[in-house]
XYZ file of C-alpha atoms in Angstrom:
190
model
C -8.893 12.054 7.182
C -5.605 10.518 7.758
C -7.118 7.191 8.206
C -8.629 7.461 4.929
C -5.631 8.314 3.132
C -3.885 5.606 4.631
C -6.692 3.137 3.619
C -7.044 4.033 0.041
C -3.475 5.100 -0.593
C -0.789 2.672 -2.160
C 1.988 4.844 -2.017
C 3.236 7.299 0.423
C 4.426 10.899 -0.589
C 8.091 9.876 -0.280
C 7.473 6.622 -2.162
C 5.883 8.639 -5.072
C 9.045 10.992 -5.093
C 11.492 8.454 -5.255
C 9.522 6.114 -7.922
C 9.228 9.319 -9.962
C 12.462 10.565 -9.366
C 11.083 13.971 -8.132
C 12.751 16.180 -5.901
C 10.305 18.220 -4.316
C 8.269 18.636 -7.678
C 5.467 16.342 -6.277
C 3.057 18.335 -4.316
C 0.402 16.553 -2.625
C -3.086 18.790 -2.292
C -4.322 19.218 1.063
C -7.783 20.589 1.902
C -8.771 20.588 5.672
C -12.046 20.501 7.355
C -15.541 19.523 7.060
C -15.455 20.255 3.370
C -12.603 17.557 2.841
C -14.883 14.864 4.562
C -17.711 15.742 1.993
C -15.553 15.696 -0.894
C -14.293 12.196 -0.088
C -17.578 10.802 0.576
C -19.150 12.496 -2.536
C -15.938 10.569 -4.740
C -16.771 7.319 -3.156
C -20.494 7.579 -3.863
C -19.739 8.515 -7.293
C -16.730 6.063 -8.166
C -16.016 3.680 -5.431
C -19.596 2.441 -4.913
C -20.653 1.861 -8.222
C -17.300 0.699 -9.849
C -16.388 -1.637 -6.532
C -18.693 -2.277 -4.169
C -21.850 -2.549 -6.477
C -20.001 -4.118 -8.752
C -18.802 -6.878 -6.913
C -22.188 -7.641 -4.849
C -24.159 -7.485 -8.112
C -21.674 -10.259 -9.793
C -22.158 -12.510 -6.629
C -25.766 -12.449 -6.416
C -26.379 -12.287 -9.998
C -24.366 -15.714 -9.779
C -27.091 -17.165 -7.641
C -29.991 -15.719 -9.322
C -30.424 -13.116 -6.357
C -31.947 -9.670 -7.410
C -30.729 -7.168 -4.952
C -31.678 -3.646 -3.926
C -29.941 -1.688 -1.475
C -32.453 0.280 0.515
C -29.702 2.842 1.906
C -29.448 3.867 -2.116
C -32.567 5.466 -2.281
C -32.041 8.660 -4.222
C -34.036 10.961 -1.422
C -32.024 9.576 1.164
C -28.700 10.021 -0.628
C -29.612 13.699 -1.406
C -30.516 14.434 1.996
C -27.493 13.218 3.569
C -25.545 15.455 1.249
C -27.033 18.328 3.005
C -26.012 17.320 6.267
C -22.970 18.490 8.118
C -19.537 16.036 7.877
C -20.052 16.099 11.571
C -22.588 13.473 11.129
C -20.596 11.205 9.194
C -17.286 11.035 11.627
C -17.382 12.097 15.103
C -14.651 11.529 17.766
C -12.890 9.539 15.337
C -15.663 7.057 15.016
C -16.695 6.459 11.152
C -20.461 6.138 10.246
C -21.466 7.980 13.591
C -24.926 9.079 12.041
C -25.822 5.512 10.520
C -24.712 3.869 14.002
C -26.764 6.201 16.153
C -29.818 5.502 14.260
C -29.681 1.705 13.786
C -28.650 1.350 17.588
C -32.657 1.495 18.010
C -32.993 -1.460 15.687
C -29.539 -3.406 15.942
C -27.797 -4.410 18.863
C -24.791 -2.225 19.617
C -22.100 -5.409 19.625
C -23.393 -6.036 15.939
C -22.843 -2.288 14.858
C -19.528 -1.844 16.111
C -18.201 -5.703 15.301
C -15.306 -5.383 13.059
C -16.208 -6.003 9.267
C -14.653 -8.725 7.168
C -12.402 -7.698 4.142
C -13.882 -8.602 0.228
C -10.538 -8.539 -1.473
C -9.003 -10.106 -4.241
C -6.055 -12.593 -3.560
C -3.988 -10.087 -5.430
C -0.615 -11.563 -3.610
C -1.686 -15.415 -4.555
C -2.353 -13.897 -8.416
C 0.980 -11.949 -8.878
C 2.983 -15.083 -7.333
C 1.246 -17.438 -10.001
C -1.215 -16.572 -12.846
C -0.061 -13.328 -13.133
C 3.965 -14.017 -12.904
C 5.004 -14.394 -16.599
C 3.395 -10.784 -16.851
C 5.403 -9.388 -13.984
C 8.443 -10.971 -15.149
C 8.016 -9.619 -18.811
C 6.772 -5.906 -17.771
C 8.502 -5.191 -14.602
C 12.049 -5.350 -15.934
C 14.900 -2.582 -16.455
C 14.995 -2.839 -20.027
C 10.857 -2.160 -20.042
C 11.503 0.665 -17.423
C 14.131 2.123 -19.297
C 11.988 2.466 -22.257
C 9.927 5.191 -21.308
C 12.396 6.377 -18.366
C 9.255 7.692 -16.361
C 9.763 5.669 -13.206
C 13.045 5.586 -11.637
C 14.306 1.710 -12.307
C 16.069 0.880 -8.972
C 12.672 1.914 -6.894
C 10.576 -0.541 -9.060
C 13.184 -3.018 -8.813
C 13.095 -2.533 -4.909
C 9.475 -2.614 -4.933
C 9.805 -6.238 -6.704
C 12.321 -7.536 -4.621
C 10.297 -6.685 -1.548
C 7.296 -8.352 -2.696
C 9.146 -11.604 -3.610
C 10.604 -11.289 -0.105
C 7.427 -10.668 1.703
C 4.292 -10.961 -0.500
C 1.941 -8.899 1.525
C -1.226 -7.345 0.340
C 0.171 -4.050 0.651
C 3.545 -5.130 -1.926
C 1.137 -6.749 -3.961
C -0.913 -3.611 -4.649
C 2.317 -1.480 -5.584
C 3.254 -4.484 -8.269
C -0.316 -4.776 -9.829
C -0.406 -0.682 -9.977
C 3.311 -0.691 -11.843
C 2.138 -3.750 -14.047
C -0.937 -1.984 -14.967
C 0.996 1.097 -15.892
C 3.767 -0.753 -17.994
C 0.917 -2.809 -19.700
C -1.106 0.427 -20.503
C 2.335 2.150 -21.968
C 3.194 -0.978 -23.966
C -0.371 -1.006 -25.456
C -1.297 2.600 -25.760
C 1.846 4.914 -25.906
C 4.493 2.315 -27.158
C 2.463 1.318 -30.040
């Protein structure tokens, strides 16, 4: 579960506290045990899968006129998997435990345990190039002081860190702040 949070979280709890100028007010909800795994899987099934993974694969395949249906997304199979104990999904730190056990009969082990490739957007490159004017417009002390919701010094530190080392991790933080700033400008300030 810690790995899941680490992968999907952009800011640590401490960074959120600093970014929002909170002193002990921010409390991260923590649910432990099997129920957490099932909740995370359900969330991914309802959100990440249709809004990210399926969207991207559908766009790519439609570009080439290819129709795609994923056999593992059959309603009957999904409903059955929802009834299983969490131990079948992650066992001893191994993710996709049940899937790997079932498929080892049909697919060689070295293929199943091969590291997966990432399908990521070149966010760092975009922020340094085509999105740079937006970053320079919206992530400024002047713009941040308009709403005073974010700690200006912390945001500018994040921006400086991105300029020094434009990693995917830093780019994601800039992207989230940029989205917030643009949303604020469009929907709240207006």
